[in-house]
Coordinates of C-alpha atoms in Angstrom, one line a residue:
X1 CA 114.6 55.2 147.4
X2 CA 110.8 56.7 148.4
X3 CA 113.2 60.6 147.8
X4 CA 113.8 59.0 144.6
X5 CA 110.6 57.8 143.3
X6 CA 109.3 61.7 144.6
X7 CA 112.7 62.5 142.5
X8 CA 110.9 60.8 139.8
X9 CA 107.7 61.1 139.5
X10 CA 108.4 64.9 139.5
X11 CA 110.8 65.4 136.7
X12 CA 107.3 62.7 135.1
X13 CA 105.1 65.5 135.3
X14 CA 107.1 68.5 134.4
X15 CA 107.9 66.3 131.3
X16 CA 104.0 65.6 130.2
X17 CA 103.3 69.6 131.0
X18 CA 106.6 69.8 128.8
X19 CA 104.9 68.0 126.3
X20 CA 101.6 69.3 126.2
X21 CA 102.3 73.4 126.3
X22 CA 104.4 72.1 123.0
X23 CA 101.6 70.2 122.0
X24 CA 99.5 73.7 122.7
X25 CA 102.0 76.5 120.4
X26 CA 102.6 74.6 118.2
X27 CA 103.0 76.4 115.3
X28 CA 100.4 76.6 113.0
X29 CA 100.4 74.5 109.2
X30 CA 100.9 77.3 106.9
X31 CA 101.5 73.9 103.5
X32 CA 97.5 74.7 102.8
X33 CA 98.5 77.6 100.7
X34 CA 100.7 75.7 98.0
X35 CA 97.3 74.1 97.8
X36 CA 95.1 77.1 97.8
X37 CA 97.4 79.3 96.1
X38 CA 97.9 76.9 92.6
X39 CA 101.2 79.3 91.4
X40 CA 102.0 76.3 89.4
X41 CA 98.5 75.8 87.6
X42 CA 98.4 80.2 87.0
X43 CA 102.4 80.3 86.0
X44 CA 101.0 77.6 82.7
X45 CA 98.2 79.4 82.0
X46 CA 99.8 83.3 81.7
X47 CA 103.3 81.4 80.3
X48 CA 105.2 82.6 83.3
X49 CA 108.4 82.0 83.3
X50 CA 109.0 81.8 88.1
X51 CA 107.5 83.2 90.9
X52 CA 108.9 82.7 94.4
X53 CA 107.1 83.9 97.5
X54 CA 107.0 84.4 101.7
X55 CA 104.8 84.8 104.3
X56 CA 105.6 85.9 106.9
X57 CA 103.3 86.2 110.8
X58 CA 104.0 87.4 114.3
X59 CA 107.7 88.9 112.8
X60 CA 108.8 84.6 111.3
X61 CA 108.7 84.0 108.6
X62 CA 106.2 81.0 108.1
X63 CA 105.5 79.8 104.9
X64 CA 108.5 80.2 101.5
X65 CA 107.9 77.5 98.0
X66 CA 109.5 79.1 94.9
X67 CA 107.4 77.6 91.5
X68 CA 108.4 78.0 87.8
X69 CA 112.1 78.5 86.2
X70 CA 115.3 80.8 86.4
X71 CA 115.5 80.6 82.5
X72 CA 113.4 78.9 80.3
X73 CA 116.5 78.5 78.3
X74 CA 116.7 75.5 81.2
X75 CA 115.5 73.0 83.1
X76 CA 117.8 74.6 86.5
X77 CA 114.3 76.3 88.8
X78 CA 114.0 78.7 91.4
X79 CA 115.0 78.2 94.7
X80 CA 114.9 79.9 98.3
X81 CA 118.8 81.3 97.2
X82 CA 117.8 83.0 93.5
X83 CA 117.8 86.5 93.7
X84 CA 115.7 88.6 90.6
X85 CA 115.7 92.5 90.0
X86 CA 113.3 94.0 91.8
X87 CA 112.5 97.3 90.4
X88 CA 111.1 99.8 92.6
X89 CA 111.7 97.9 95.5
X90 CA 115.3 99.9 95.6
X91 CA 113.5 103.2 97.0
X92 CA 113.2 101.8 99.8
X93 CA 116.1 100.4 100.6
X94 CA 117.7 103.3 99.1
X95 CA 115.9 105.4 102.3
X96 CA 116.9 103.6 104.9
X97 CA 120.3 103.5 104.3
X98 CA 120.2 106.7 103.6
X99 CA 117.9 107.4 107.6
X100 CA 120.7 105.4 109.2
X101 CA 123.3 107.0 107.8
X102 CA 121.1 110.2 108.8
X103 CA 121.4 108.8 112.5
X104 CA 125.4 107.8 112.1
X105 CA 126.3 112.0 111.3
X106 CA 126.8 111.4 107.9
X107 CA 124.3 112.9 106.5
X108 CA 122.3 115.8 107.4
X109 CA 118.4 114.7 105.1
X110 CA 117.0 117.7 106.1
X111 CA 119.7 120.1 104.3
X112 CA 119.9 120.5 101.0
X113 CA 121.3 118.4 98.6
X114 CA 122.6 119.8 96.5
X115 CA 125.5 120.7 99.0
X116 CA 126.6 117.3 99.1
X117 CA 127.1 117.1 94.7
X118 CA 130.4 117.1 93.9
X119 CA 130.1 115.7 90.0
X120 CA 126.8 117.2 89.1
X121 CA 124.7 120.4 90.6
X122 CA 120.7 120.8 90.9
X123 CA 119.9 123.3 87.3
X124 CA 118.5 126.1 88.1
X125 CA 115.3 126.6 88.0
X126 CA 112.0 129.6 88.8
X127 CA 111.0 126.9 91.4
X128 CA 113.9 127.1 93.5
X129 CA 115.3 129.8 93.9
X130 CA 113.9 130.8 97.3
X131 CA 114.8 127.0 99.3
X132 CA 116.5 123.9 97.5
X133 CA 115.3 120.4 98.1
X134 CA 116.2 118.2 101.2
X135 CA 117.3 114.7 101.1
X136 CA 114.1 113.7 102.1
X137 CA 112.0 115.8 99.6
X138 CA 113.8 113.8 97.1
X139 CA 113.1 110.5 99.0
X140 CA 109.8 111.0 99.6
X141 CA 108.6 112.6 95.9
X142 CA 107.9 116.4 97.3
X143 CA 111.1 117.4 95.0
X144 CA 110.0 118.1 92.5
X145 CA 111.2 116.4 90.2
X146 CA 110.3 115.2 87.0
X147 CA 112.7 111.2 85.1
X148 CA 110.0 108.7 86.7
X149 CA 111.2 105.8 85.3
X150 CA 114.7 104.1 83.5
X151 CA 115.0 102.5 81.0
X152 CA 117.6 98.9 81.0
X153 CA 120.3 98.2 79.5
X154 CA 122.6 94.7 78.7
X155 CA 125.8 93.0 78.2
X156 CA 127.2 94.7 75.1
X157 CA 125.5 98.5 75.6
X158 CA 126.8 101.6 75.5
X159 CA 126.4 101.8 79.6
X160 CA 125.5 105.0 81.2
X161 CA 126.9 107.5 83.5
X162 CA 124.7 108.3 86.4
X163 CA 126.0 111.6 85.3
X164 CA 124.8 111.1 81.9
X165 CA 121.1 110.1 83.5
X166 CA 120.3 113.6 84.9
X167 CA 122.0 115.4 82.5
X168 CA 119.1 113.9 79.7
X169 CA 122.0 111.2 77.7
X170 CA 120.1 108.1 77.7
X171 CA 117.1 106.4 76.2
X172 CA 113.6 107.7 77.7
X173 CA 114.8 111.0 78.7
X174 CA 116.5 113.8 75.8
X175 CA 117.4 117.4 78.6
X176 CA 117.9 117.7 81.6
X177 CA 116.0 116.4 84.5
X178 CA 114.1 119.7 86.4
X179 CA 112.0 121.1 88.3
X180 CA 108.1 119.8 87.7
X181 CA 106.5 122.0 90.9
X182 CA 108.7 124.4 94.2
X183 CA 109.5 121.9 96.5
X184 CA 107.2 120.5 99.0
X185 CA 103.8 121.9 97.3
X186 CA 102.8 118.4 95.9
X187 CA 103.8 114.9 94.7
X188 CA 104.9 112.8 92.4
X189 CA 106.9 110.0 91.3
X190 CA 110.3 110.9 90.5
X191 CA 113.0 108.0 90.1
X192 CA 115.1 110.2 88.7
X193 CA 115.0 112.2 92.2
X194 CA 116.1 109.0 93.3
X195 CA 120.4 109.3 91.5
X196 CA 120.4 111.9 92.5
X197 CA 120.5 111.0 96.3
X198 CA 122.1 108.3 94.8
X199 CA 125.4 110.9 93.5
X200 CA 124.8 112.3 96.6
X201 CA 126.2 109.5 98.8
X202 CA 128.4 108.7 96.3
X203 CA 130.2 112.3 95.4
X204 CA 130.5 112.7 100.0
X205 CA 131.3 109.5 101.6
X206 CA 133.7 108.3 98.3
X207 CA 132.0 105.0 98.3
X208 CA 129.4 103.3 95.4
X209 CA 125.7 102.7 96.6
X210 CA 126.6 99.3 96.0
X211 CA 129.1 99.5 99.2
X212 CA 127.0 101.6 101.5
X213 CA 123.9 99.1 101.7
X214 CA 127.0 96.4 101.9
X215 CA 128.1 97.7 104.6
X216 CA 124.9 99.3 107.0
X217 CA 122.4 96.4 106.2
X218 CA 122.7 93.2 104.1
X219 CA 126.0 92.3 105.5
X220 CA 124.6 93.2 109.6
X221 CA 121.5 91.5 108.5
X222 CA 123.0 88.9 106.8
X223 CA 121.3 88.7 103.5
X224 CA 123.8 86.7 101.3
X225 CA 121.3 86.9 98.6
X226 CA 121.3 91.0 97.9
X227 CA 123.5 93.2 96.2
X228 CA 123.0 96.5 94.6
X229 CA 126.5 95.8 92.5
X230 CA 125.6 95.1 89.7
X231 CA 125.9 91.9 86.7
X232 CA 128.5 94.0 84.7
X233 CA 130.7 94.0 87.9
X234 CA 132.2 91.9 89.7
X235 CA 130.3 90.0 92.9
X236 CA 127.2 90.3 90.9
X237 CA 125.8 87.3 92.0
X238 CA 125.6 83.8 90.6
X239 CA 122.1 82.2 91.5
X240 CA 120.2 85.0 89.9
X241 CA 116.4 84.6 88.1
X242 CA 116.8 86.4 84.5
X243 CA 114.3 88.5 83.4
X244 CA 111.9 87.5 80.6
X245 CA 109.1 89.2 77.6
X246 CA 105.5 88.9 77.1
X247 CA 106.6 85.7 74.5
X248 CA 108.1 83.6 77.4
X249 CA 111.7 84.3 75.7
X250 CA 115.0 84.9 77.5
X251 CA 115.4 89.5 77.3
X252 CA 119.0 89.1 75.4
X253 CA 121.5 88.0 78.5
X254 CA 118.1 87.9 81.2
X255 CA 120.9 89.9 83.2
X256 CA 119.6 94.0 82.7
X257 CA 121.8 96.6 84.2
X258 CA 121.0 99.7 85.9
X259 CA 123.5 102.4 86.7
X260 CA 120.9 104.2 88.3
X261 CA 121.2 102.2 91.2
X262 CA 119.2 104.2 93.6
X263 CA 115.6 104.3 92.4
X264 CA 115.9 100.5 91.0
X265 CA 118.6 97.7 90.6
X266 CA 119.0 96.3 93.6
X267 CA 119.0 92.4 94.4
X268 CA 117.7 90.4 96.2
X269 CA 114.7 87.2 97.3
X270 CA 111.5 86.8 98.1
X271 CA 113.3 85.5 101.9
X272 CA 116.2 88.1 102.1
X273 CA 113.6 90.9 101.6
X274 CA 110.8 89.4 104.7
X275 CA 114.1 89.4 106.7
X276 CA 114.4 92.9 106.5
X277 CA 111.3 94.0 106.8
X278 CA 110.6 92.5 110.2
X279 CA 113.9 94.1 110.9
X280 CA 111.7 96.8 110.6
X281 CA 108.7 95.6 111.8
X282 CA 110.4 94.7 115.0
X283 CA 112.5 98.3 115.3
X284 CA 108.8 99.4 115.3
X285 CA 107.8 97.8 118.4
X286 CA 111.0 98.9 119.4
X287 CA 111.9 95.0 120.4
X288 CA 114.2 92.1 118.7
X289 CA 115.6 94.6 116.0
X290 CA 119.3 93.7 115.5
X291 CA 120.7 96.7 113.1
X292 CA 117.6 99.4 112.1
X293 CA 117.6 101.5 115.1
X294 CA 113.0 102.5 116.9
X295 CA 114.1 106.1 116.4
X296 CA 114.8 105.5 112.1
X297 CA 111.6 103.0 111.5
X298 CA 109.7 105.1 112.7
X299 CA 111.1 108.1 110.2
X300 CA 111.6 106.0 107.5
X301 CA 107.8 103.8 106.8
X302 CA 106.5 107.7 108.7
X303 CA 103.6 109.1 105.9
X304 CA 105.4 112.5 105.2
X305 CA 103.1 113.1 100.8
X306 CA 99.3 113.3 101.1
X307 CA 98.1 116.4 98.1
X308 CA 98.6 114.0 95.2
X309 CA 100.3 111.2 97.1
X310 CA 98.4 108.4 96.0
X311 CA 96.6 108.2 99.1
X312 CA 99.9 108.6 101.4
X313 CA 103.8 108.1 101.3
X314 CA 107.3 108.2 102.8
X315 CA 110.0 107.3 102.2
X316 CA 110.7 105.2 99.6
X317 CA 107.1 103.6 100.9
X318 CA 103.6 104.2 99.7
X319 CA 101.6 103.8 103.0
X320 CA 97.9 104.4 101.0
X321 CA 96.1 100.4 102.1
X322 CA 94.5 99.7 104.7
X323 CA 93.0 96.1 104.3
X324 CA 91.8 94.7 107.4
X325 CA 91.5 97.9 110.1
X326 CA 95.9 97.2 109.2
X327 CA 98.2 99.9 108.6
X328 CA 100.5 98.9 105.4
X329 CA 104.0 100.1 104.5
X330 CA 103.9 97.9 101.1
X331 CA 106.0 98.9 97.5
X332 CA 105.2 98.1 94.1
X333 CA 108.6 96.7 91.8
X334 CA 107.9 96.8 88.0
X335 CA 110.6 96.6 85.5
X336 CA 110.5 94.8 82.3
X337 CA 110.6 90.7 82.7
X338 CA 110.4 91.0 86.0
X339 CA 108.3 92.5 89.6
X340 CA 107.0 92.4 92.5
X341 CA 105.9 93.1 95.9
X342 CA 106.7 94.0 99.9
X343 CA 103.1 94.2 101.9
X344 CA 103.6 94.5 105.5
X345 CA 101.6 95.7 108.4
X346 CA 103.5 98.4 110.7
X347 CA 102.2 95.6 114.1
X348 CA 101.5 92.5 114.5
X349 CA 104.6 91.5 112.1
X350 CA 103.0 90.4 109.6
X351 CA 103.0 90.4 105.6
X352 CA 104.2 88.8 102.6
X353 CA 106.6 89.0 99.1
X354 CA 107.2 88.3 96.2
X355 CA 108.8 88.1 93.2
X356 CA 108.1 87.1 89.6
X357 CA 110.4 87.2 86.5
X358 CA 107.9 87.7 83.7
X359 CA 106.9 90.6 81.0
X360 CA 103.8 92.7 83.2
X361 CA 100.9 90.3 80.9
X362 CA 102.0 87.5 82.1
X363 CA 102.9 88.5 85.9
X364 CA 100.6 91.4 86.4
X365 CA 98.0 87.6 86.5
X366 CA 99.6 86.0 88.8
X367 CA 100.2 88.8 91.2
X368 CA 97.1 89.8 91.0
X369 CA 95.7 86.4 92.0
X370 CA 97.9 85.2 94.3
X371 CA 97.6 89.1 96.6
X372 CA 93.5 88.8 96.8
X373 CA 93.5 85.3 98.1
X374 CA 95.8 85.6 100.2
X375 CA 94.8 88.7 102.0
X376 CA 91.8 85.9 101.9
X377 CA 92.8 82.2 103.5
X378 CA 95.5 84.7 106.1
X379 CA 93.1 86.0 107.4
X380 CA 94.6 88.9 109.2
X381 CA 91.6 90.7 110.6
X382 CA 91.6 93.7 113.0
X383 CA 89.3 94.6 115.7
X384 CA 89.5 97.9 115.1
X385 CA 90.3 100.2 117.9
X386 CA 87.6 101.3 120.4
X387 CA 86.1 105.0 118.4
X388 CA 82.6 106.2 118.7
X389 CA 80.1 106.4 116.2
X390 CA 77.4 107.2 115.5
X391 CA 74.1 107.1 112.9
X392 CA 75.1 108.2 109.8
X393 CA 71.8 111.3 109.3
X394 CA 69.3 109.9 106.8
X395 CA 70.0 113.6 105.2
X396 CA 73.7 113.2 105.2
X397 CA 73.1 109.9 102.8
X398 CA 71.2 111.1 100.6
X399 CA 73.5 114.0 100.6
X400 CA 76.5 111.5 99.5
X401 CA 75.0 108.8 97.5
X402 CA 76.4 109.3 93.8
X403 CA 78.9 108.5 91.1
X404 CA 82.6 110.5 91.5
X405 CA 86.0 111.3 90.6
X406 CA 88.1 109.5 92.1
X407 CA 89.3 111.0 95.4
X408 CA 90.2 108.7 97.4
X409 CA 93.3 107.5 95.8
X410 CA 93.3 110.1 92.8
X411 CA 94.0 107.8 90.4
X412 CA 90.7 108.5 87.5
X413 CA 89.1 105.0 88.6
X414 CA 85.2 104.9 88.5
X415 CA 84.0 106.0 92.8
X416 CA 80.7 105.4 93.9
X417 CA 78.8 105.9 96.8
X418 CA 76.1 103.5 97.2
X419 CA 73.3 102.9 100.5
X420 CA 72.4 99.1 100.6
X421 CA 70.8 98.1 104.2
X422 CA 70.7 101.2 105.8
X423 CA 74.6 101.9 104.8
X424 CA 77.0 103.8 103.0
X425 CA 79.1 102.0 101.5
X426 CA 82.2 103.7 98.8
X427 CA 82.2 101.2 95.3
X428 CA 85.0 101.3 93.4
X429 CA 87.2 98.9 91.1
X430 CA 90.6 99.1 93.9
X431 CA 89.3 98.1 96.6
X432 CA 88.6 94.7 93.7
X433 CA 92.4 95.4 92.6
X434 CA 94.1 95.4 96.2
X435 CA 91.5 92.5 98.1
X436 CA 89.1 91.5 95.1
X437 CA 85.6 93.1 97.4
X438 CA 83.5 95.4 95.3
X439 CA 82.9 98.3 98.0
X440 CA 84.7 99.2 101.4
X441 CA 81.8 100.6 104.5
X442 CA 81.8 104.1 104.9
X443 CA 81.5 104.3 109.6
X444 CA 80.3 107.1 110.7
X445 CA 82.2 108.9 113.6
X446 CA 81.6 111.2 116.5
X447 CA 83.7 114.3 115.4
X448 CA 82.1 113.9 111.8
X449 CA 84.8 112.1 110.3
X450 CA 84.6 108.7 107.8
X451 CA 86.5 105.9 108.2
X452 CA 86.1 103.7 105.3
X453 CA 87.3 100.0 106.0
X454 CA 90.2 99.2 104.2
X455 CA 91.3 102.9 102.9
X456 CA 93.6 104.7 105.8
X457 CA 93.1 107.7 106.0
X458 CA 89.6 109.4 107.6
X459 CA 87.8 111.7 105.2
X460 CA 86.2 115.6 106.3
X461 CA 83.0 116.4 103.1
X462 CA 82.1 119.3 102.7
X463 CA 78.5 119.8 101.4
X464 CA 77.9 123.0 99.0
X465 CA 73.7 122.6 97.1
X466 CA 73.0 119.0 99.0
X467 CA 76.4 117.3 97.0
X468 CA 79.9 117.0 98.4
X469 CA 82.1 119.9 97.0
X470 CA 85.1 119.2 98.3
X471 CA 86.5 116.1 100.7
X472 CA 89.2 116.8 103.4
X473 CA 92.2 113.3 103.6
X474 CA 93.3 113.9 107.2
X475 CA 96.6 111.2 108.2
X476 CA 98.0 112.0 111.9
X477 CA 99.1 115.4 111.6
X478 CA 98.5 116.2 108.4
X479 CA 95.1 116.6 105.8
X480 CA 94.6 118.5 102.4
X481 CA 91.9 118.9 100.7
X482 CA 90.4 117.7 97.5
X483 CA 87.4 119.4 95.3
X484 CA 85.3 116.1 94.5
X485 CA 83.7 116.0 91.0
X486 CA 80.4 114.8 90.7
X487 CA 79.4 112.6 87.6
X488 CA 75.8 112.7 88.6
X489 CA 75.0 116.0 86.6

C-alpha cells in the first residue's frame, strides 16, 4: 500500500512539473499582428482586392492570415489555400530546381548552357567569342542577356512558344535575345536568361519545367497549392486569386498565362512558399531538412554577384538586405495585377511571405506598410558578432561627410553621410523604404572597414583630395570598387 502511495505521489509530481514546463514553454501568441497591421483597412483605403500573409519564426509558421477577395466579381474570400501568380518568385524556384538536378548529376551548372539546347541556340555575339555563358551565369544574371520581363497572355490570345519568346516574336520585344556584355563581367537582370534555362531543361530532360518542379520540389515537400502548370493547361489549380487593375477590376479572365514559366510562371500560396523557404533555412543549418541538401541550400543562396548587382545577388535570390544585423535572402515578384515578396534570414529561421492581387498603385502601399510594420513588431534583432571597433578619427569624419550618388545599391538614390552625436550615419531613402527609418549608423572596424547597420556589405573608402573618390564593397570572398560622385560641388 505504501509503495502505491509513493508511486501516485511521484506521478503527481512528474505531471505537475510537465504542466509547469508546458506553461513556461507555451508558444508566443502572434494574434496581435492582426490588429497592429490593420490590413483590412488598408485594402479598403487603397482599393486592393486581397492580401495573404504568413510569418515564420524559429523555423516554424507562427502566423497566417488572409484578407479580402479572390475576385471583386464575387464575394469569395481568399483563404490559406488560395494561390496567386508569384511572378519573379518563380526564379529562385527554378534556380533551386537546377541545383537539385545538378547534384543528381542530370545537368552540370558549370558547363556552357548552349551544349544542352536543341530547339534553338544562343545567337552569335562579339561578347561570347571566347566563352559561352554557363547555367550559373544565367541563373545569377551575369550572363549578359537582354529581355528584362514579359507581358502576360490570357485565354483567347495567341500564346507564343518559348522559342518565339527568345526570337523576340512577342509584345515588348521585336528582336532576338542578345548579349549586352561579356558573360561574368557584370550583372543585368534578365528574365530572358531564365527562358534559356527553361528551354535547356526541357530539351535535355524531355519533360516540361512544370513536371520537373513538381517531381523534385513540390510533391516531395507536399506543396499541394503550388504549380508551374498554366491556367490554359490540364491540372491547373482551382482555388486561385484573380489579377486586378488599378481600378480594382478583374483583368480579362483574371488568369494570366505565362509561357515563360521559369522566370515568372509559378502559382503558389504564402503558406507553401514559407514551407519551401523554411526547408532552405533548415538545409542551411543541416537539420530537419527533408528534400534540399545542405550543399544545395548553401550554393543557391551564395552571394555570387556584387558589381552592378543592387548590393548583392545569388541564384534567383536578392542578397542586398541586412536589417536587424541578419543576413537575408529575399525575392520580389511583380506582374500586372499581382505581386508579393519573400523575406528570410539565413540563420534562426525567421521571415515572412505575402502576396496581393492588385495593380502596383494599389498593392505597393499595403506591401510597404506591412513590411515596415512586421520588421518593427517582430523585433528580430540579432546581437552583432564580436568585432573590434575603433573611434572614427576626426579628419576621416570630415572627409566622409557629404552628399553622394548612391554607392550602396547603385540605384541612383541620393545618399548622404552625416554626423550626429559624434557618430556617422548614412541617410538613404532605401533604408526608409525597407524599414521606415531614415538612416543607419556607420561602425568603424579595426581593420579599416566600415559596417553599416542594416546593410550587408563591408565598405572601405579611398580618400583623394580630402574626399572619397571610390568605395570597395566586400562580401564574403568578393569585392568590387565603385567610383563615388560627390554632390557637394
